[in-house]
Short mmCIF file of C-alpha atoms and ligand atoms in Angstrom, two decimals:
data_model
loop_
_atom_site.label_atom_id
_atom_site.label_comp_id
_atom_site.label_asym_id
_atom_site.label_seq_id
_atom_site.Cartn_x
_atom_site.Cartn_y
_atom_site.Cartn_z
CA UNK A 85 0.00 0.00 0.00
CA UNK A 86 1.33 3.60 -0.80
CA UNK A 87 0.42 7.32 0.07
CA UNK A 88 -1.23 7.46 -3.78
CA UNK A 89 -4.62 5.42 -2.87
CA UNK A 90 -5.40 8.34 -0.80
CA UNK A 91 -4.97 10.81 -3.21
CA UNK A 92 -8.40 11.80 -4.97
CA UNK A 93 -8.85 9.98 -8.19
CA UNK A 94 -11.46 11.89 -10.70
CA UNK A 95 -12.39 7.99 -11.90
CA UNK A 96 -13.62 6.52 -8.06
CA UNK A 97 -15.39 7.29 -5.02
CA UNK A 98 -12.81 8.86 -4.17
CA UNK A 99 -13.59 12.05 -6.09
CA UNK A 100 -16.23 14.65 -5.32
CA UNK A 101 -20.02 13.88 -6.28
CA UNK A 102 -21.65 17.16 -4.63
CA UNK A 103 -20.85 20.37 -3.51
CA UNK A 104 -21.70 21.52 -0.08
CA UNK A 105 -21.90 25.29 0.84
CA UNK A 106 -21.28 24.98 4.82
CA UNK A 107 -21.96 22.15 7.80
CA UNK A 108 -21.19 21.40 10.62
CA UNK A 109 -19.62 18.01 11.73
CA UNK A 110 -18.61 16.12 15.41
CA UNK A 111 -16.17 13.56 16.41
CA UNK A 112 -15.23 12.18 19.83
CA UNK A 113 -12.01 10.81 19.46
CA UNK A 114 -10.43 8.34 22.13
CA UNK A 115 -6.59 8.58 23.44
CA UNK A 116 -4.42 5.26 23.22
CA UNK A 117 -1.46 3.91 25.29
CA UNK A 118 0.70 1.99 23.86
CA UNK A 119 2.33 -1.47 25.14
CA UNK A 120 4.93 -1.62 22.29
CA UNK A 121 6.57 1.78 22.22
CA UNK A 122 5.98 3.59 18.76
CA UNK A 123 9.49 5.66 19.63
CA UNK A 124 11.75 7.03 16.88
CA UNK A 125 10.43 8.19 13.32
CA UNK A 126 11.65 8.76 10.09
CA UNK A 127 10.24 11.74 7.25
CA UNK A 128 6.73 11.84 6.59
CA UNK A 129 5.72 10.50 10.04
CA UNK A 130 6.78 6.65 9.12
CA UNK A 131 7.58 5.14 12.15
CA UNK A 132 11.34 3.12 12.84
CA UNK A 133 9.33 0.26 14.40
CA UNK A 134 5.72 -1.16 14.48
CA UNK A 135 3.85 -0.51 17.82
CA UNK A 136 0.59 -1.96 19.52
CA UNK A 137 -1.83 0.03 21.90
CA UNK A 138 -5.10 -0.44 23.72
CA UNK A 139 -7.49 2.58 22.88
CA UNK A 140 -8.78 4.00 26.23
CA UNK A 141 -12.78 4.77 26.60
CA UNK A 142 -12.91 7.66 28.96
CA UNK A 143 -10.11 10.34 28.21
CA UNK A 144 -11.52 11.72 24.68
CA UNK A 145 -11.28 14.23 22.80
CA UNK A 146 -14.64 16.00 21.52
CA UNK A 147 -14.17 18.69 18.21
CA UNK A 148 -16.58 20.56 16.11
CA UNK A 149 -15.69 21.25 12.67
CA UNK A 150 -17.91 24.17 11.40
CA UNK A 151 -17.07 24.68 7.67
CA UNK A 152 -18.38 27.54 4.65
CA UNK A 153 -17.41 28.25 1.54
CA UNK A 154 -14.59 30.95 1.00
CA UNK A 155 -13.55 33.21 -2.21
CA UNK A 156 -9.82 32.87 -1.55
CA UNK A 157 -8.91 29.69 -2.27
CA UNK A 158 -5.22 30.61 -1.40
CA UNK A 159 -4.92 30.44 2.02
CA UNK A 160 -5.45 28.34 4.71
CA UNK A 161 -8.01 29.50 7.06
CA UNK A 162 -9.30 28.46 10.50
CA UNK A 163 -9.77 29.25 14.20
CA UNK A 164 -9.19 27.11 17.21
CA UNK A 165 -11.37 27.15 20.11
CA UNK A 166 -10.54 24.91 23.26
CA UNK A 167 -13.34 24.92 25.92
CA UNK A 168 -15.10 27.61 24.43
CA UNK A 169 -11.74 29.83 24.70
CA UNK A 170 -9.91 30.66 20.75
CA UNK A 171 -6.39 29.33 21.64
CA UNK A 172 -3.95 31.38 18.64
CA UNK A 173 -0.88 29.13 20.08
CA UNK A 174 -2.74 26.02 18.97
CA UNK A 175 -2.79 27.27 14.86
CA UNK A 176 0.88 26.76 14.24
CA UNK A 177 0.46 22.61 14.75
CA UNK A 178 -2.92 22.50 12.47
CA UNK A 179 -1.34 24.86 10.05
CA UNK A 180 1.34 22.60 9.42
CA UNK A 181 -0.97 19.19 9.62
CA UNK A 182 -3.17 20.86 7.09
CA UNK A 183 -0.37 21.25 5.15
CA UNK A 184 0.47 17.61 5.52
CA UNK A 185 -2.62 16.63 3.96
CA UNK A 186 -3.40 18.84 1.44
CA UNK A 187 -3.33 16.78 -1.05
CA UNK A 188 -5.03 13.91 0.51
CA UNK A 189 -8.19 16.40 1.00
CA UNK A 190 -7.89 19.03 -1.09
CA UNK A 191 -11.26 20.91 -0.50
CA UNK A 192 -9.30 22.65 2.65
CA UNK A 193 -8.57 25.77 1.29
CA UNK A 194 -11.97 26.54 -0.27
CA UNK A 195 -13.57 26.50 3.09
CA UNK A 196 -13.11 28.67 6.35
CA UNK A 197 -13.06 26.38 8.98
CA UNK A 198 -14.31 27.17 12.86
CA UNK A 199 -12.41 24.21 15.51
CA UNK A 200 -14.28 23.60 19.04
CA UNK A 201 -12.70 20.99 21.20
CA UNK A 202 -13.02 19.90 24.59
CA UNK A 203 -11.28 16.77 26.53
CA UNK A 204 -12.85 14.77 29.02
CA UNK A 205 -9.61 15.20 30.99
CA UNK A 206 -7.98 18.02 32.70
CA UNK A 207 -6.03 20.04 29.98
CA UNK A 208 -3.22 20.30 32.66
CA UNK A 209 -3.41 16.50 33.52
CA UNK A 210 0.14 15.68 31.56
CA UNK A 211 -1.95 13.52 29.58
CA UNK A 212 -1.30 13.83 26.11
CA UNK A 213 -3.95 15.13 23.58
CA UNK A 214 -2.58 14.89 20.80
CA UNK A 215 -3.82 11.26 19.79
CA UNK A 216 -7.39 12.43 20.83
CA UNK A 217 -7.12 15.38 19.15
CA UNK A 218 -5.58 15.01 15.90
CA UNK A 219 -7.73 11.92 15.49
CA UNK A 220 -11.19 13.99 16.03
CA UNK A 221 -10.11 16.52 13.57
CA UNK A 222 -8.86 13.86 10.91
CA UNK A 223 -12.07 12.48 11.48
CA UNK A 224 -13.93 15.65 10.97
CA UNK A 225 -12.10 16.30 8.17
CA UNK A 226 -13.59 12.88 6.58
CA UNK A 227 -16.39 13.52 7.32
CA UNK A 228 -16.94 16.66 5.07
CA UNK A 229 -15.01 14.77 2.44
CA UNK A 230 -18.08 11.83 3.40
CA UNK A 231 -20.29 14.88 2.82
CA UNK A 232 -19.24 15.19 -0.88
CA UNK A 233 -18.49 12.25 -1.58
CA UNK A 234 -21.46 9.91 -0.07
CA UNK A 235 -20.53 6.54 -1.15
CA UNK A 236 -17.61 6.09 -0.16
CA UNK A 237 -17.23 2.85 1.78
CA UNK A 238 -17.11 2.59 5.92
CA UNK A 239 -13.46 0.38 5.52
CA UNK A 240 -11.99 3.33 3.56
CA UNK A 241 -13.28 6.05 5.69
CA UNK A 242 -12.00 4.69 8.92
CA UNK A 243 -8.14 3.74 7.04
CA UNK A 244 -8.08 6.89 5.64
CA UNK A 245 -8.79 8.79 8.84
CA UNK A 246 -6.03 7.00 10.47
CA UNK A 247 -3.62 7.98 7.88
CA UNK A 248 -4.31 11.88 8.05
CA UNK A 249 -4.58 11.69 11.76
CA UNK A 250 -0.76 9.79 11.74
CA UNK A 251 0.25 12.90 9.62
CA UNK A 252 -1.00 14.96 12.55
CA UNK A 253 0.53 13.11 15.41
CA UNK A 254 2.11 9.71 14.79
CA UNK A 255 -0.48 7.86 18.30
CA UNK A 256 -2.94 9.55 16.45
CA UNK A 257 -3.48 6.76 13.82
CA UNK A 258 -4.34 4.40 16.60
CA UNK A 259 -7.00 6.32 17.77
CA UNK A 260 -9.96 6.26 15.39
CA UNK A 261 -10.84 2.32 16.42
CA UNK A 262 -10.00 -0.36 19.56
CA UNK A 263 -9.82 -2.09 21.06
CA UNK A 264 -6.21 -3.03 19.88
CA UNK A 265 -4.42 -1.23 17.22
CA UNK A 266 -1.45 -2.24 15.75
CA UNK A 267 0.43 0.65 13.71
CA UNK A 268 3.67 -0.40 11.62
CA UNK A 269 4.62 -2.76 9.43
CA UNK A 270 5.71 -5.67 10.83
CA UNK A 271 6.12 -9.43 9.57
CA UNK A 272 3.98 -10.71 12.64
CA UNK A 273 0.87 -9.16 11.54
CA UNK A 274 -0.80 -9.58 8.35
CA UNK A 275 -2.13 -6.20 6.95
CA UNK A 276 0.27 -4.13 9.07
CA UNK A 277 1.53 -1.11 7.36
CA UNK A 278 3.65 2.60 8.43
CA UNK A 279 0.68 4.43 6.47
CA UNK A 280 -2.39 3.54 9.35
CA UNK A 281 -3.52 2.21 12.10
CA UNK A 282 -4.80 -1.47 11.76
CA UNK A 283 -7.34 -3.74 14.45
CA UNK A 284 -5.24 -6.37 15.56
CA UNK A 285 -6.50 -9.35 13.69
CA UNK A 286 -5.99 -12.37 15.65
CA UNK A 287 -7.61 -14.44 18.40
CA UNK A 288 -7.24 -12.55 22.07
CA UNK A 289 -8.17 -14.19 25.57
CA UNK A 290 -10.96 -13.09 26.96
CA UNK A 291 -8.69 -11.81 29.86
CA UNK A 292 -8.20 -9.09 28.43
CA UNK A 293 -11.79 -8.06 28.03
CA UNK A 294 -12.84 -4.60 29.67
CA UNK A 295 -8.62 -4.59 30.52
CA UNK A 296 -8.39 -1.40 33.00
CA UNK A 297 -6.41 1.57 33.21
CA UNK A 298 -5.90 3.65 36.30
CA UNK A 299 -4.02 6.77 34.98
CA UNK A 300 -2.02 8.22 38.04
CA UNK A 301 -1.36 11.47 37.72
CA UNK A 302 2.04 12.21 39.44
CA UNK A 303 3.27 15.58 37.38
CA UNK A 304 0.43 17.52 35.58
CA UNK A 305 2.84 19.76 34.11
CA UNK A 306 3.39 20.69 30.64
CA UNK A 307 6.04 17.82 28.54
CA UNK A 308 9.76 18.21 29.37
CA UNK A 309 10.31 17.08 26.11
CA UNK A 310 7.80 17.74 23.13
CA UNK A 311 7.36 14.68 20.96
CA UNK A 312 9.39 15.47 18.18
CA UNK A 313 12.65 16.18 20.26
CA UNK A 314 11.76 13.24 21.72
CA UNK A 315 11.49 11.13 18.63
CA UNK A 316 14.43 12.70 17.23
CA UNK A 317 16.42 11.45 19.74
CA UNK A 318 16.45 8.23 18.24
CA UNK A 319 18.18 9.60 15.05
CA UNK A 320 22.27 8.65 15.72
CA UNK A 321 21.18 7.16 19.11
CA UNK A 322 23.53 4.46 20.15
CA UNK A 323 21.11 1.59 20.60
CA UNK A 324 18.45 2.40 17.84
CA UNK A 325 19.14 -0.57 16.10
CA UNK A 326 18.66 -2.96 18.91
CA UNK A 327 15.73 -0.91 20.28
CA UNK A 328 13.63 -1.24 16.68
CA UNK A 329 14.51 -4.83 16.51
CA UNK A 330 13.54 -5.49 19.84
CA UNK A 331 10.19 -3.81 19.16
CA UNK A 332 9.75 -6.01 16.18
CA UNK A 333 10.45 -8.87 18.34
CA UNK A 334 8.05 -8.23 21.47
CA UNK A 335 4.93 -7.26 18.66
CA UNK A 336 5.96 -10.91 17.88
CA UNK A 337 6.10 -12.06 20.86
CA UNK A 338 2.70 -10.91 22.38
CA UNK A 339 0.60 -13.11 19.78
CA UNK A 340 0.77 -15.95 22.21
CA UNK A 341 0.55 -14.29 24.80
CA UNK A 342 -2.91 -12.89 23.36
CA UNK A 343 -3.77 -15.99 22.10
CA UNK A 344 -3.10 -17.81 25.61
CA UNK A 345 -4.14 -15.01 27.96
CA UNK A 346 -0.71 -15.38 29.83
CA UNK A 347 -0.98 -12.15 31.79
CA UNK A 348 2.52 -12.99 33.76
CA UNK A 349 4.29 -12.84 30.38
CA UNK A 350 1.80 -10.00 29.53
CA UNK A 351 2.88 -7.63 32.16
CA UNK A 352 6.70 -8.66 31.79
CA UNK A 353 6.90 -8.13 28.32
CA UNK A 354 4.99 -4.59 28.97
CA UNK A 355 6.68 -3.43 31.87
CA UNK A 356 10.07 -3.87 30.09
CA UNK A 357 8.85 -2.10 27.04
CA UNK A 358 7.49 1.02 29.23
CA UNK A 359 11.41 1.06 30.71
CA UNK A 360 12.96 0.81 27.68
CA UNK A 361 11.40 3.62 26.36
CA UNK A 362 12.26 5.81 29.85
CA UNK A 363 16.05 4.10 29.34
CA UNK A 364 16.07 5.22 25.36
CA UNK A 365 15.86 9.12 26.66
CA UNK A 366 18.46 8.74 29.43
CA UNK A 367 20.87 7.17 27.29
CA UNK A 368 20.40 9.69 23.70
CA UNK A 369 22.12 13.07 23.62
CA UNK A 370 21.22 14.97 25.07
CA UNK A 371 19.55 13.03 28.03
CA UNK A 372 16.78 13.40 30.48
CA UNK A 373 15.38 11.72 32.88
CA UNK A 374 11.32 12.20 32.71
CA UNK A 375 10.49 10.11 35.52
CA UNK A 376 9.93 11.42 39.10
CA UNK A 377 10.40 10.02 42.30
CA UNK A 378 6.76 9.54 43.31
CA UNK A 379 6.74 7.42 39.53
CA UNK A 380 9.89 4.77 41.38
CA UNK A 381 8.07 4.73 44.47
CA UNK A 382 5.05 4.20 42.51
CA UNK A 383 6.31 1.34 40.49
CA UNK A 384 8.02 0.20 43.63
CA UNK A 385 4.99 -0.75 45.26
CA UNK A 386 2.95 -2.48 42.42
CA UNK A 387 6.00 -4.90 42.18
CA UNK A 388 6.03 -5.80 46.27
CA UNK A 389 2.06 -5.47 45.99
CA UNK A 390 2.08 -8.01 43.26
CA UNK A 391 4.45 -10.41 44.39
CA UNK A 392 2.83 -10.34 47.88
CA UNK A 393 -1.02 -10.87 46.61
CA UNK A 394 0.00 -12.65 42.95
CA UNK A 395 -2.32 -10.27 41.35
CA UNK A 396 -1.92 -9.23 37.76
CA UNK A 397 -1.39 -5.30 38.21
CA UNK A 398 1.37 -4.15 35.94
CA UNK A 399 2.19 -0.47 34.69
CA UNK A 400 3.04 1.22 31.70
CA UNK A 401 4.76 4.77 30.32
CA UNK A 402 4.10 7.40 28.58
CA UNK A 403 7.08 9.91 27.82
CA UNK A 404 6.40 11.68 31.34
CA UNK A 405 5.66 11.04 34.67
CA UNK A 406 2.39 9.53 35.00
CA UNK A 407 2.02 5.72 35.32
CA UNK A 408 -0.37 3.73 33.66
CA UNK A 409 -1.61 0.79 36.20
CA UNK A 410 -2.75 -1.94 33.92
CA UNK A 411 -5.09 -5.35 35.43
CA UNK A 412 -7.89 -7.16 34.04
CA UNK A 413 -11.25 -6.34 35.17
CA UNK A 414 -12.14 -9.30 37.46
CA UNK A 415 -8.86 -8.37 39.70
CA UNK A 416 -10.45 -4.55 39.66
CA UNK A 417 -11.92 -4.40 43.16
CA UNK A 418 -8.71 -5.34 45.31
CA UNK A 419 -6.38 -3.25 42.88
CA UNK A 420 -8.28 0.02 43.26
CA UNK A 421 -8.51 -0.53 46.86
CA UNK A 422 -5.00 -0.68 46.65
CA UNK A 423 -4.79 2.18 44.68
CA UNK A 424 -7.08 3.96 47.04
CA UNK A 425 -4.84 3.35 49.84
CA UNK A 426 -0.88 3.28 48.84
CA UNK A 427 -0.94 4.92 45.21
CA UNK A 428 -3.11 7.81 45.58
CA UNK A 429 -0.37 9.37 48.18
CA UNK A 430 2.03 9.59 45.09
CA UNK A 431 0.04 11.69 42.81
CA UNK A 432 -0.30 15.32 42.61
CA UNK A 433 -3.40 16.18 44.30
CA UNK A 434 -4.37 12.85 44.79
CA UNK A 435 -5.38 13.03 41.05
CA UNK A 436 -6.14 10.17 38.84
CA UNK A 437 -8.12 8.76 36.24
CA UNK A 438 -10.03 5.49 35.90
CA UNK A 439 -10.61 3.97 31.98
CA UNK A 440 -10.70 0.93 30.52
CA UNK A 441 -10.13 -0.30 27.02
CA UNK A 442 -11.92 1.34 24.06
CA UNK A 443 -13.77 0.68 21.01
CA UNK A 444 -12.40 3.92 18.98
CA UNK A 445 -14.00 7.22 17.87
CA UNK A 446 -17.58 8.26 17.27
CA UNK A 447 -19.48 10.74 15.19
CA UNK A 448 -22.17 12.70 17.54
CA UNK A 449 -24.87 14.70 16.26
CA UNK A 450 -24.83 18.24 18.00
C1 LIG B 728 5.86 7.70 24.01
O1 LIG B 728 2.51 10.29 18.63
O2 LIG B 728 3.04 12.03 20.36
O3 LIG B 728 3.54 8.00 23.55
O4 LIG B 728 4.23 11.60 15.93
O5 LIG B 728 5.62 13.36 16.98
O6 LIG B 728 3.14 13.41 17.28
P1 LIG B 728 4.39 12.55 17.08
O7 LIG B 728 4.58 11.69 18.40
P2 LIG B 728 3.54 11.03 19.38
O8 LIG B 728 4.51 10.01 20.15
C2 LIG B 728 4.02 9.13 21.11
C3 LIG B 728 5.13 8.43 21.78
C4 LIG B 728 4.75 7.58 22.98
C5 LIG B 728 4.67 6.10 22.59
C6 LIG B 728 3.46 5.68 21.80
O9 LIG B 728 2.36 6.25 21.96
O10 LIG B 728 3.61 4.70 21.05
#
């Protein structure tokens, strides 16, 4: 598969059958966190290795796209709204993701477009929007091209809207379904490709089902490092190599333990993928180190928690502070008390978030 199939072609579906003066469109858009470590990139938002994430059902994004007709087809032109508030230091990332994909949607610049989002989580949470958010407006933005362009089929619109929200914000493309996307190509998983996200297609344990995600907040602060540093980090980084191919090789490795519902090997293999990423930014040049104490003492205690109870609670990373605390849903009662009482103490204001795995984005009617 290549960028070309999503360029319009005047002979398909994929050209323009009506003309629309002005609408109005809405997306809630899911975030995602990752188990194998989408970390390093190359031009064009490719990624150096496949990854695989659980979408999350709670922490969303919600966007408006209100759209009308313009005379200058020139220019580029939009506002950004974010709780009701126009946000000017927002423009500079759309600007250059509408620039991105241009060509893959090519109506942009004949309409003046109006962008209202909200999240479901604190904006100051450290949580990353950018998943959420570039996937709502990529899905907005297919859903005008929908508009003109009725019959074009459900499989398309949802690969599609993965590949212009990856243009946006690599996660991004693993946003718009769930429950598990995998995003790369890799020789594990048939149908895998750089461009878009794909649903993981192969058997998984019901153990997984309803899989839960307690998001503790320890630093709500802005990113130390933005994501692009951070990806570039991996250009001329001494272990790149090994890192990819060990990404490669854990994608591989987690069929079976899908397939088997092995959660021991589950949380291993994710727990070591969460620290490799942490141990990829201490060790490039420069370095930093993004966790914080309260995340040590934090991971500290799941592993004596675990190995005292034999419960199946297990953490991942996100490039920051927070810790995802992973378990399956019939362990949920004793982990959150847990939680309750020798987490909570770690996080700033005693803030965190409860979601579970996803099932991707939805259109709303407003
Ligand atoms: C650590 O998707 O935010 O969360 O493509 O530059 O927007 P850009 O990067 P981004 O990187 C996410 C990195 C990560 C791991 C992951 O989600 O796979």
């Amino acid at each position: 598969m290549t960028e070309q199939q999503f360029i319009p072609n005047p002979d398909s579906y994929r050209e323009y059958s009506n003309t629309i003066e002005s609408g109005k469109v809405t997306w809630e858009s899911p975030s995602n966190i990752a188990l194998v470590k989408y970390w390093g990139k190359k031009k064009d938002q490719i990624p150096e290795n496949p990854s695989i994430s659980f979408t999350l059902n709670n922490c969303k994004t919600i966007t408006t796209l209100t759209f009308s007709k313009k005379e200058d087809v020139h220019n580029f032109e939009f506002d950004v709204f974010l709780d009701g508030e126009k946000k000017d230091d927002f423009k500079p990332k759309i600007q250059t993701f509408f620039e991105r994909v241009e060509v893959y949607v090519p109506f942009l610049k004949q309409y003046k477009f109006k962008i209202e989002t909200e999240n479901t989580f604190p904006h100051s949470s450290g949580i990353a929007s950018s998943a959420s958010g570039m996937s709502a407006l990529a899905l907005c933005l297919m859903s005008i091209k929908k508009l003109l362009n009725p019959e074009m089929p459900n499989d398309y619109f949802n690969q599609k809207a993965s590949f212009l929200a990856r243009l946006g914000s690599g996660s991004a493309c693993r946003s718009i379904e769930g429950d598990l996307i995998v995003w790369g190509q890799s020789n594990a998983i048939e149908g895998s490709s750089d461009l878009f996200g794909l649903k993981y297609p192969y058997r998984v344990h019901e153990n997984f089902t309803a899989y839960q995600d307690t998001i503790l907040l320890v630093d709500k602060g802005e990113k130390q490092v933005s994501s692009t540093v951070g990806h570039n980090l991996m250009h001329k980084h001494p272990y790149a190599k090994n890192r990819f191919q060990q990404a490669h090789d854990n994608l591989e490795k987690l069929k079976p333990i899908f397939e088997s519902g092995d959660l021991d090997a589950f949380i291993a293999l994710i727990e070591s993928e969460a620290l490799t990423l942490h141990a990829m930014m201490m060790t490039s040049m420069p370095y930093f180190i993004l966790m914080k104490p309260n995340t040590l003492e934090i991971i500290n205690k799941i592993w004596k928690f675990r190995q005292e109870t034999g419960l199946h609670i297990g953490f991942t990373l996100d490039a920051g502070a927070n810790v995802h605390v992973l378990y399956p849903k019939n362990e949920a009662s004793q982990i959150l008390e847990f939680i309750n009482n020798e987490l909570v103490a770690y996080c700033q204001n005693g803030h965190y978030i409860c979601d579970q795995i996803g099932f991707g984005a939805n259109q709303l009617t407003m």
